[in-house]
JSON list of C-alpha atoms in Angstrom, two decimals:
[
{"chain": "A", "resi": 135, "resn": "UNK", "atom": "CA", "xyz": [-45.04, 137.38, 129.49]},
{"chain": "A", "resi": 136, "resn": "UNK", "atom": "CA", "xyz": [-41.27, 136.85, 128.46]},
{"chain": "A", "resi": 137, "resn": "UNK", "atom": "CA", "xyz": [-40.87, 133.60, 126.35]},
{"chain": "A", "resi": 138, "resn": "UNK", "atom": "CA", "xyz": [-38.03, 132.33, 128.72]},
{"chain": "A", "resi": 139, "resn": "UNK", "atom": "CA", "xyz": [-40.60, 132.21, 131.52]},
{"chain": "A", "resi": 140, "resn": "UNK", "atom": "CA", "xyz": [-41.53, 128.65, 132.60]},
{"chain": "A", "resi": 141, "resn": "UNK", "atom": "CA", "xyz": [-42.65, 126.29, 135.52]},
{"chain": "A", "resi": 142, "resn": "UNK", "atom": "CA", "xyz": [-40.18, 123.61, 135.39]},
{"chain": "A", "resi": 143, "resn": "UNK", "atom": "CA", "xyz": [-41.24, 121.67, 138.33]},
{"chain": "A", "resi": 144, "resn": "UNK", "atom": "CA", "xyz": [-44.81, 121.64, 140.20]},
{"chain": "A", "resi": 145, "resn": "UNK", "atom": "CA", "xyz": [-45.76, 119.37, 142.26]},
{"chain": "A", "resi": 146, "resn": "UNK", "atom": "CA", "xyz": [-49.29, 118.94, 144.51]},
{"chain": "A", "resi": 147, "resn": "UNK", "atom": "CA", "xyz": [-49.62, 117.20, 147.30]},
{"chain": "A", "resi": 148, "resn": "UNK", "atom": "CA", "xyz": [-53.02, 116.53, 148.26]},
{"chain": "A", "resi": 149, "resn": "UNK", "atom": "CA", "xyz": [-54.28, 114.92, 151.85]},
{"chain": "A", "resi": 150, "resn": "UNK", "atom": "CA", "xyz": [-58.11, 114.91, 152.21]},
{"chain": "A", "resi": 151, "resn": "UNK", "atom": "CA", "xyz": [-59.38, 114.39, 155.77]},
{"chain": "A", "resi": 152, "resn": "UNK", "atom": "CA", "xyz": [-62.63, 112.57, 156.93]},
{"chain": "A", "resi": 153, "resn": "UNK", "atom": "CA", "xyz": [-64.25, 115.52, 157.02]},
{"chain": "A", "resi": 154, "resn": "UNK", "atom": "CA", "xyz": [-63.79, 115.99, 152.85]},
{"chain": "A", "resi": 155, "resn": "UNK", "atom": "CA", "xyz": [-61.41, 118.95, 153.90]},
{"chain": "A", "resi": 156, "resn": "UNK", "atom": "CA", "xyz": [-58.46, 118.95, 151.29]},
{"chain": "A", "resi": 157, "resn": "UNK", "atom": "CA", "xyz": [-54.75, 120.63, 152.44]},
{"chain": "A", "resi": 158, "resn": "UNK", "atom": "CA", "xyz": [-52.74, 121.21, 149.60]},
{"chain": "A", "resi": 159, "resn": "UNK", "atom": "CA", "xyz": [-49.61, 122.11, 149.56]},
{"chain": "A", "resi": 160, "resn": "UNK", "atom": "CA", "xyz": [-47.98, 123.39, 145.99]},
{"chain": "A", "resi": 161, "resn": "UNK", "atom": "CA", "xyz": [-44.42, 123.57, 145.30]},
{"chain": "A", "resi": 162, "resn": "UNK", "atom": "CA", "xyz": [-43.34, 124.73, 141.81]},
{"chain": "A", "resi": 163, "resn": "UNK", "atom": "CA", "xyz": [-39.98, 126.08, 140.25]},
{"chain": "A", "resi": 164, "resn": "UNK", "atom": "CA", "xyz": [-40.61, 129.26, 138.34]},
{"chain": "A", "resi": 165, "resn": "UNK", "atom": "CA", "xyz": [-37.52, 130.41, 135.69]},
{"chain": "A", "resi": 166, "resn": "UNK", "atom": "CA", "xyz": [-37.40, 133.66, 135.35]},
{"chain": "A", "resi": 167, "resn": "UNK", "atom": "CA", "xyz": [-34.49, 132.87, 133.03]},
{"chain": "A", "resi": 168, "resn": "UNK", "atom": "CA", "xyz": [-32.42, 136.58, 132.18]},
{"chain": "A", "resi": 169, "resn": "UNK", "atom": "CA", "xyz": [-36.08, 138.64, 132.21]},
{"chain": "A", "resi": 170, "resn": "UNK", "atom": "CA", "xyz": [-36.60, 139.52, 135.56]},
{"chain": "A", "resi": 171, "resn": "UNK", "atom": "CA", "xyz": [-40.57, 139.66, 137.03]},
{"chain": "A", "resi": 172, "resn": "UNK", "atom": "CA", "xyz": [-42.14, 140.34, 140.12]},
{"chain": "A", "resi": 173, "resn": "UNK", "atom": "CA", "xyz": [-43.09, 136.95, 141.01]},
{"chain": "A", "resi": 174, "resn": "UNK", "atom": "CA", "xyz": [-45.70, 133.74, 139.41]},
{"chain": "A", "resi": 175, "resn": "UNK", "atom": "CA", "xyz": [-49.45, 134.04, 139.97]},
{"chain": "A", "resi": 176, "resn": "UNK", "atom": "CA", "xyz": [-51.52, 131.37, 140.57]},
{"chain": "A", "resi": 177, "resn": "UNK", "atom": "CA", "xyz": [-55.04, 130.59, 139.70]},
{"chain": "A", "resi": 178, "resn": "UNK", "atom": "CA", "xyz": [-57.31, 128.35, 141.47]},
{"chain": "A", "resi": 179, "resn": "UNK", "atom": "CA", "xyz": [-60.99, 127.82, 140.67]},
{"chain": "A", "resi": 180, "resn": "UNK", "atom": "CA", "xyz": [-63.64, 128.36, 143.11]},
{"chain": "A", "resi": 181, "resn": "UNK", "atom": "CA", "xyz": [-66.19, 126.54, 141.10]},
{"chain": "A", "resi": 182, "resn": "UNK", "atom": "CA", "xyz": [-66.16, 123.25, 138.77]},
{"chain": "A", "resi": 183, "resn": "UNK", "atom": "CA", "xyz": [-68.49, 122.30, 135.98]},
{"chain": "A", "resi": 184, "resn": "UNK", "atom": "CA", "xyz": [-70.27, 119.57, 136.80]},
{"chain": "A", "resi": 185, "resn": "UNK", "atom": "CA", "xyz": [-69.90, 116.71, 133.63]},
{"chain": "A", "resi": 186, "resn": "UNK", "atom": "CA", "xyz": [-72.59, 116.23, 131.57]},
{"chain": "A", "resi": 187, "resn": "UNK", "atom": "CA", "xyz": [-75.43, 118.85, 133.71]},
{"chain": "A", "resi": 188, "resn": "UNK", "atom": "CA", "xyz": [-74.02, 122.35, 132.48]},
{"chain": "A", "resi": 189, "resn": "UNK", "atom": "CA", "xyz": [-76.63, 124.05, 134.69]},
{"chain": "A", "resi": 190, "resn": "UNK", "atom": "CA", "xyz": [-74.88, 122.73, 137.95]},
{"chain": "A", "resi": 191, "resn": "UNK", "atom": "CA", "xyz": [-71.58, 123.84, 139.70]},
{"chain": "A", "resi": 192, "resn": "UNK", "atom": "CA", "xyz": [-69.66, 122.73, 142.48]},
{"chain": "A", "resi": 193, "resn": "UNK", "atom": "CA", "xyz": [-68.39, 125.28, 144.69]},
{"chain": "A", "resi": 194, "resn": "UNK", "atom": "CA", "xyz": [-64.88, 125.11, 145.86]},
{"chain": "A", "resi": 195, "resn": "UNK", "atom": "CA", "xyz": [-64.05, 127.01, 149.25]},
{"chain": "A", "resi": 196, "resn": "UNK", "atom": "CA", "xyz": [-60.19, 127.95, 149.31]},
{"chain": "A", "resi": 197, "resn": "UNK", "atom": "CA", "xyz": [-58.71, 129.37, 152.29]},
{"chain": "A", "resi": 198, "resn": "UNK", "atom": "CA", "xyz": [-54.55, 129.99, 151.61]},
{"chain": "A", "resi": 199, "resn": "UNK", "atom": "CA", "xyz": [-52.99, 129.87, 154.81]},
{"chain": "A", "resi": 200, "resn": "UNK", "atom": "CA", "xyz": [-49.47, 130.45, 153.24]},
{"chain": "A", "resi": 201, "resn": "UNK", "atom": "CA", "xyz": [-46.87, 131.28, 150.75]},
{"chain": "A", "resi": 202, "resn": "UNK", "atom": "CA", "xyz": [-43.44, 131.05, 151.01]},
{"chain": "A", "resi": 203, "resn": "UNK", "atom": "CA", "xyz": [-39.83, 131.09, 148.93]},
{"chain": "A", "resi": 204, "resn": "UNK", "atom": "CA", "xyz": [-37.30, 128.60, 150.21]},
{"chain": "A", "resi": 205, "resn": "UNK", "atom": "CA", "xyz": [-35.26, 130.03, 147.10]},
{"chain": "A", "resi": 206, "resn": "UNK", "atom": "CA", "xyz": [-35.19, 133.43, 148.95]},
{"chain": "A", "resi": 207, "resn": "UNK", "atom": "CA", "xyz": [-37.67, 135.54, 146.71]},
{"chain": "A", "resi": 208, "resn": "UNK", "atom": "CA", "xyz": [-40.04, 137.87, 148.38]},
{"chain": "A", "resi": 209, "resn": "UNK", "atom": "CA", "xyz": [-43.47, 135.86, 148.69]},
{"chain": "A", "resi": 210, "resn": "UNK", "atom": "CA", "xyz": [-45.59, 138.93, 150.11]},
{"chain": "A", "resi": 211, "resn": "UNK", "atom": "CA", "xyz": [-48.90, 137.35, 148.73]},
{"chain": "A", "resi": 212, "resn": "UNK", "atom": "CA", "xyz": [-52.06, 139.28, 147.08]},
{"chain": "A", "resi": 213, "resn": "UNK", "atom": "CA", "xyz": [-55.42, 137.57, 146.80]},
{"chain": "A", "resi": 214, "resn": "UNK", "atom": "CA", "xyz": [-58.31, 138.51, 144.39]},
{"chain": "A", "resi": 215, "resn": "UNK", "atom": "CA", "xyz": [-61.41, 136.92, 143.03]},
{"chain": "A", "resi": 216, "resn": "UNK", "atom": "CA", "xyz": [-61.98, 136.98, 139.21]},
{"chain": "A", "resi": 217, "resn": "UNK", "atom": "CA", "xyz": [-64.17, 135.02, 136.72]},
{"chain": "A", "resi": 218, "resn": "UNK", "atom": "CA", "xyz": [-65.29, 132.66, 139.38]},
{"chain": "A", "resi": 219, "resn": "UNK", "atom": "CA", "xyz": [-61.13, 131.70, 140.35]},
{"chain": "A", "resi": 220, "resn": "UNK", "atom": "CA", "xyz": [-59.18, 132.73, 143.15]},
{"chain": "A", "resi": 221, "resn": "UNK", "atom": "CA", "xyz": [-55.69, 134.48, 141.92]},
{"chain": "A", "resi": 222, "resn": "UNK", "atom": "CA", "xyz": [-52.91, 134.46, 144.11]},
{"chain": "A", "resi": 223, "resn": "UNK", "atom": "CA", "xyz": [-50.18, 136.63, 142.94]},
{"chain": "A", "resi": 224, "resn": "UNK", "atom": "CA", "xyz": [-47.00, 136.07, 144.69]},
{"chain": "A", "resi": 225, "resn": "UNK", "atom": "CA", "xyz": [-43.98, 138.68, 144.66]},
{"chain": "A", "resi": 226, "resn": "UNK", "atom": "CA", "xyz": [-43.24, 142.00, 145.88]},
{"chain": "A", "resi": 227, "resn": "UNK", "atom": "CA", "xyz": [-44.15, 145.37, 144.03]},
{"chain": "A", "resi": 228, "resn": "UNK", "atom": "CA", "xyz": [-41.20, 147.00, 142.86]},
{"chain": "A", "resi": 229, "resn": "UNK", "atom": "CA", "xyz": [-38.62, 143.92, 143.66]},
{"chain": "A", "resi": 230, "resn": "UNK", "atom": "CA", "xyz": [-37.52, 141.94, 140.23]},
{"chain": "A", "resi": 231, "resn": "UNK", "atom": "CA", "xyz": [-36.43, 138.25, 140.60]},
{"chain": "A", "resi": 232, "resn": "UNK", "atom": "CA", "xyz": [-34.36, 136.64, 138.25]},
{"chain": "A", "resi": 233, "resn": "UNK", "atom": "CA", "xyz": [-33.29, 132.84, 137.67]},
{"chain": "A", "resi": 234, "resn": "UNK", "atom": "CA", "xyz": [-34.98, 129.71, 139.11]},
{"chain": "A", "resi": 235, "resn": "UNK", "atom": "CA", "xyz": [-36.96, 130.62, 141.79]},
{"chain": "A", "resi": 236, "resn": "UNK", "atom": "CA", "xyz": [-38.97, 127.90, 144.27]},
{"chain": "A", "resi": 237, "resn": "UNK", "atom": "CA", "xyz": [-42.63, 129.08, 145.77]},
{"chain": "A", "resi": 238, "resn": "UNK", "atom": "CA", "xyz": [-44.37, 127.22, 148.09]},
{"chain": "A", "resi": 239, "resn": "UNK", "atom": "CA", "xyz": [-48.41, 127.48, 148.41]},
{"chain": "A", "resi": 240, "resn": "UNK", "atom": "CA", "xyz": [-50.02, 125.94, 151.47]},
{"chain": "A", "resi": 241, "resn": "UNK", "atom": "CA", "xyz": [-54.32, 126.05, 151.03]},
{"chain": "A", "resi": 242, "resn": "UNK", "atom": "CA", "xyz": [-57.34, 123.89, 152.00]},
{"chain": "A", "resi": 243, "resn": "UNK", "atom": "CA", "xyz": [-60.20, 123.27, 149.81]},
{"chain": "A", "resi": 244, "resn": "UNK", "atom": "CA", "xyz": [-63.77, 122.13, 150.42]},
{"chain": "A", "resi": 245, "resn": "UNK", "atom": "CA", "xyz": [-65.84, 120.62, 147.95]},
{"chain": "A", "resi": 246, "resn": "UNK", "atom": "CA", "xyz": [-63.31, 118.48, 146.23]},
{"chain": "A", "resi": 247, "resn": "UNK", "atom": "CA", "xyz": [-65.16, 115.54, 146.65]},
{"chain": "A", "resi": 248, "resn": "UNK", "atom": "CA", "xyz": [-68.77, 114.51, 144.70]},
{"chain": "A", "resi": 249, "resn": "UNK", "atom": "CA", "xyz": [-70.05, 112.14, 146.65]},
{"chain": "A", "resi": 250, "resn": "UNK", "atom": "CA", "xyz": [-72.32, 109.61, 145.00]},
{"chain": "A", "resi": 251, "resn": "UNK", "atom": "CA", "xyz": [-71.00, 110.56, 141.83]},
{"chain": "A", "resi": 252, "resn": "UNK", "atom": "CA", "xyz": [-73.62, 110.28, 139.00]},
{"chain": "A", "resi": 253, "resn": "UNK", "atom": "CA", "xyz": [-71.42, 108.31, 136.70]},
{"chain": "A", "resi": 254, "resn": "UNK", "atom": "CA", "xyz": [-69.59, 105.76, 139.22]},
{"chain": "A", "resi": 255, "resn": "UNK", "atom": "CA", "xyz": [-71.61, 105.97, 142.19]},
{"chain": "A", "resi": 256, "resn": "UNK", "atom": "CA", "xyz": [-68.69, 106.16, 144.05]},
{"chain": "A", "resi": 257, "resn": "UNK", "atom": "CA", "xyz": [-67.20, 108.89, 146.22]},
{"chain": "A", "resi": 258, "resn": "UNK", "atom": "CA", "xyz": [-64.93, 111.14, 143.65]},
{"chain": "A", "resi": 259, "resn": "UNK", "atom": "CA", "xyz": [-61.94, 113.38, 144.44]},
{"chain": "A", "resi": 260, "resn": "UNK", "atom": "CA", "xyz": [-62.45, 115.64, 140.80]},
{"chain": "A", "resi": 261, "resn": "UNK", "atom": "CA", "xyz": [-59.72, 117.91, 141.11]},
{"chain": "A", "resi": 262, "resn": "UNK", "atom": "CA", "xyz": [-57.89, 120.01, 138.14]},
{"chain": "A", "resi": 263, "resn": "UNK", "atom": "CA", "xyz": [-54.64, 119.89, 139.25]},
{"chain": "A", "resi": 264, "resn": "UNK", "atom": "CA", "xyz": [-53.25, 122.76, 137.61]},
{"chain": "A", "resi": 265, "resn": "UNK", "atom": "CA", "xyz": [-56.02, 125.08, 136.20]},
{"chain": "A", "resi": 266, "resn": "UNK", "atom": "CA", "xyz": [-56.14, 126.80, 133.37]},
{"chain": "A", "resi": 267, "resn": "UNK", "atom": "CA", "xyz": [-55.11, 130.22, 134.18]},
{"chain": "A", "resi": 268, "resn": "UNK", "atom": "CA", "xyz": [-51.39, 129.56, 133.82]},
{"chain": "A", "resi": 269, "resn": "UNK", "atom": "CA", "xyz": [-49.49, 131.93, 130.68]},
{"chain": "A", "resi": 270, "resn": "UNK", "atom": "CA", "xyz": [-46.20, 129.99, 130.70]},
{"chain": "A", "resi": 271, "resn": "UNK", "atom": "CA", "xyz": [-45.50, 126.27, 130.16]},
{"chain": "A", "resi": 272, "resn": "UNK", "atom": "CA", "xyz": [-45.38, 123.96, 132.65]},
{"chain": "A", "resi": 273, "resn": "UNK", "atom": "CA", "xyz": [-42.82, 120.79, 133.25]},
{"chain": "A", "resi": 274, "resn": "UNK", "atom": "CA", "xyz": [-42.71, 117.88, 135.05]},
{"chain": "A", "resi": 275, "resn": "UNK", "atom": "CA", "xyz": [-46.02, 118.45, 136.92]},
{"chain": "A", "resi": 276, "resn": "UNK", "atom": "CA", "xyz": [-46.59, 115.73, 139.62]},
{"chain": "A", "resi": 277, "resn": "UNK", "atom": "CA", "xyz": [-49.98, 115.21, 141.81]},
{"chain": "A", "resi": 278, "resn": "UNK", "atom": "CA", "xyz": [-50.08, 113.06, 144.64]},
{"chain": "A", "resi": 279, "resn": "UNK", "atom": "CA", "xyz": [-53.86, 112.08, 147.05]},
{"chain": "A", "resi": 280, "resn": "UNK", "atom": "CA", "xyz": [-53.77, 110.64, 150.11]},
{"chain": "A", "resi": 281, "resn": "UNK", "atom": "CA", "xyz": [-57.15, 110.02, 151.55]},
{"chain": "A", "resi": 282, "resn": "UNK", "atom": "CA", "xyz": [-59.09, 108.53, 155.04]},
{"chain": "A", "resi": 283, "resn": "UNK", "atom": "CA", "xyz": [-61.08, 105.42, 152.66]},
{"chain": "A", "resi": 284, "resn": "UNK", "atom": "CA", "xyz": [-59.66, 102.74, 149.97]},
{"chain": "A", "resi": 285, "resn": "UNK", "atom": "CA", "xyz": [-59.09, 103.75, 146.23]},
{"chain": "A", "resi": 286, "resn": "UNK", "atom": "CA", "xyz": [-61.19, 101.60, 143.88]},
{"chain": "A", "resi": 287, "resn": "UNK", "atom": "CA", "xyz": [-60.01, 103.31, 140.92]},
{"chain": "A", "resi": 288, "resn": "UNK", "atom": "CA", "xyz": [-58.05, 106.14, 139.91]},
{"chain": "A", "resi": 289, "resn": "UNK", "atom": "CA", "xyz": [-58.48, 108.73, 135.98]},
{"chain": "A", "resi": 290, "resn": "UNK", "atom": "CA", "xyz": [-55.87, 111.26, 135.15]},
{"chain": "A", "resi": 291, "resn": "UNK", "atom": "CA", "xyz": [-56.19, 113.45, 132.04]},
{"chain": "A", "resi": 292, "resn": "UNK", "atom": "CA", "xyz": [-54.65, 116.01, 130.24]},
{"chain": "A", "resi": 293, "resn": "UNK", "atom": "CA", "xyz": [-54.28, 118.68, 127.53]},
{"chain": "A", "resi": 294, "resn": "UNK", "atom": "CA", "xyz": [-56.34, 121.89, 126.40]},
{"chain": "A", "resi": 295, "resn": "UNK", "atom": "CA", "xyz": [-59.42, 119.75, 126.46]},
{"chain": "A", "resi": 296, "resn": "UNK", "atom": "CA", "xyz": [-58.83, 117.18, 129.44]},
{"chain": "A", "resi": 297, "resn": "UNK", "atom": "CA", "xyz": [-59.16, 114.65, 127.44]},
{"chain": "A", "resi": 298, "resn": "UNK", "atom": "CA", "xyz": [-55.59, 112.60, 126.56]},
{"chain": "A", "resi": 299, "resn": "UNK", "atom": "CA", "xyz": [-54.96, 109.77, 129.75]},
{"chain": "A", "resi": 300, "resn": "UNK", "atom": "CA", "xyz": [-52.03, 110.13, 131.90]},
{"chain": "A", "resi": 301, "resn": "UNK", "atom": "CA", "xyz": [-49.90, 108.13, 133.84]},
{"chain": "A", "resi": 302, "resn": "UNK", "atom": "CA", "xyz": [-51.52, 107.27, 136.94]},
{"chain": "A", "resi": 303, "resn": "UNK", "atom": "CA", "xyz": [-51.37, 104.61, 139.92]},
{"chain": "A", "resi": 304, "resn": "UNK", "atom": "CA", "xyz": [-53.39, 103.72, 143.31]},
{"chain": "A", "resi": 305, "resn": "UNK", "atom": "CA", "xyz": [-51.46, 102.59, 145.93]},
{"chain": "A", "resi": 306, "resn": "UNK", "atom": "CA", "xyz": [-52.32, 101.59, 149.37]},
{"chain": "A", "resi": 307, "resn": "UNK", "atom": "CA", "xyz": [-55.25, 99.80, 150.53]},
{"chain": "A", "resi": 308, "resn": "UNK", "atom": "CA", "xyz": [-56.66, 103.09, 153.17]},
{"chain": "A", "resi": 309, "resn": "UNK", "atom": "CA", "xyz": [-55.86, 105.90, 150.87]},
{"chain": "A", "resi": 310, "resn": "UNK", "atom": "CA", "xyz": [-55.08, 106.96, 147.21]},
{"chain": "A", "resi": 311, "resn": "UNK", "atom": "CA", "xyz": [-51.81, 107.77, 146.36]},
{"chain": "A", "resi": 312, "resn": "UNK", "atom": "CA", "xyz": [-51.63, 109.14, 142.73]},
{"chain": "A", "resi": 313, "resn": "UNK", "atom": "CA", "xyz": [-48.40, 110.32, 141.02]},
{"chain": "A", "resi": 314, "resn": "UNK", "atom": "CA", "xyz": [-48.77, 111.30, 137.04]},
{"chain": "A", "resi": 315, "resn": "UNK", "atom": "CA", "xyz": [-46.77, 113.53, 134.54]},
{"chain": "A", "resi": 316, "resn": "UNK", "atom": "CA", "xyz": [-49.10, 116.08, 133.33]},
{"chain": "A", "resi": 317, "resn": "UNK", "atom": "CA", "xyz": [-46.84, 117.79, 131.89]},
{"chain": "A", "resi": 318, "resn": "UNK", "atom": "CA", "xyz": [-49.09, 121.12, 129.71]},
{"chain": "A", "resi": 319, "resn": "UNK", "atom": "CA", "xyz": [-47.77, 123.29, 126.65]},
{"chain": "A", "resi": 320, "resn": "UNK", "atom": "CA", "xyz": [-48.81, 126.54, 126.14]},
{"chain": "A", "resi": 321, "resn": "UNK", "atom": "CA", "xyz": [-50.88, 126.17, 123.67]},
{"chain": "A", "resi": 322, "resn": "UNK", "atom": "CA", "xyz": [-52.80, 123.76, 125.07]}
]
């Protein structure tokens, strides 16, 4: 992976339904700078580590619906399972891209939500925003959750081990709305 390479924008939009459904829609900037690639890839887990009970998972079901380039680069898309994550790689064999380039992702995800979480007792949304399959740094990162119930409080974290607090905010009294920086280094 060239250097140069970087996300300078990605932002999630999140709106979970009654039914605990979750349609996300991910818009990033990739900079391909002077090195030209075939397009970004993007990783999303299909399970998530339950906190504190290593011997449970939550399964995540992801169906893509679809990708696209407002930017103009091809966005043929090319789905494979690995290690328990769902990789989307985005581009077009033989077809090199150069510059800024925008990609759109539109999915849904089911099993977002822990209901009757064993901490809180409340409802949770747990969701990694980014994942941790990403090889180039990432900028301005912004993450917002809409929902069908009122917020009664809202976490953010960041870095290698999830563990540094980030900006965060509920607004709204019938749904969470949550904007934060996460900005992530690659060596995180």
């Amino acid at each position: 992976t060239p250097r140069e390479w970087r996300i300078t924008r990605y932002d999630a939009r999140v709106d979970v339904d009654a039914a605990g459904t979750a349609n996300v829609r991910l818009e990033f900037d990739f900079n391909f700078g002077n090195s030209p690639g075939h397009g970004p890839f993007v990783t999303l887990p299909l399970q998530q580590e339950v906190a504190d009970n290593p011997d449970v998972w939550r399964m995540i079901d992801v169906n893509v619906r679809d990708v696209a380039s407002p930017s103009g680069a091809p966005a043929d898309k090319l789905l494979t399972t690995e290690d328990g994550s769902l990789l989307i790689r985005i581009g077009r064999e033989g077809t090199r891209v150069r510059g800024v380039q925008t990609y759109v992702v539109n999915y849904t995800a089911r099993g977002l939500i822990a209901p009757r979480h064993e901490t809180s007792g409340l409802d949770e949304v747990n969701w990694n925003v980014i994942g941790t399959g990403w090889q180039v740094p990432l900028e301005n990162v912004t993450a917002s959750i809409t929902g069908p119930a009122a917020t009664s409080e809202t976490a953010c974290f960041t870095g290698g081990r999830f563990s540094t607090p980030c900006p965060h905010a509920a607004d709204g009294a019938t749904g969470l709305i949550k904007r934060s920086d996460l900005g992530r280094d690659r060596d995180e």
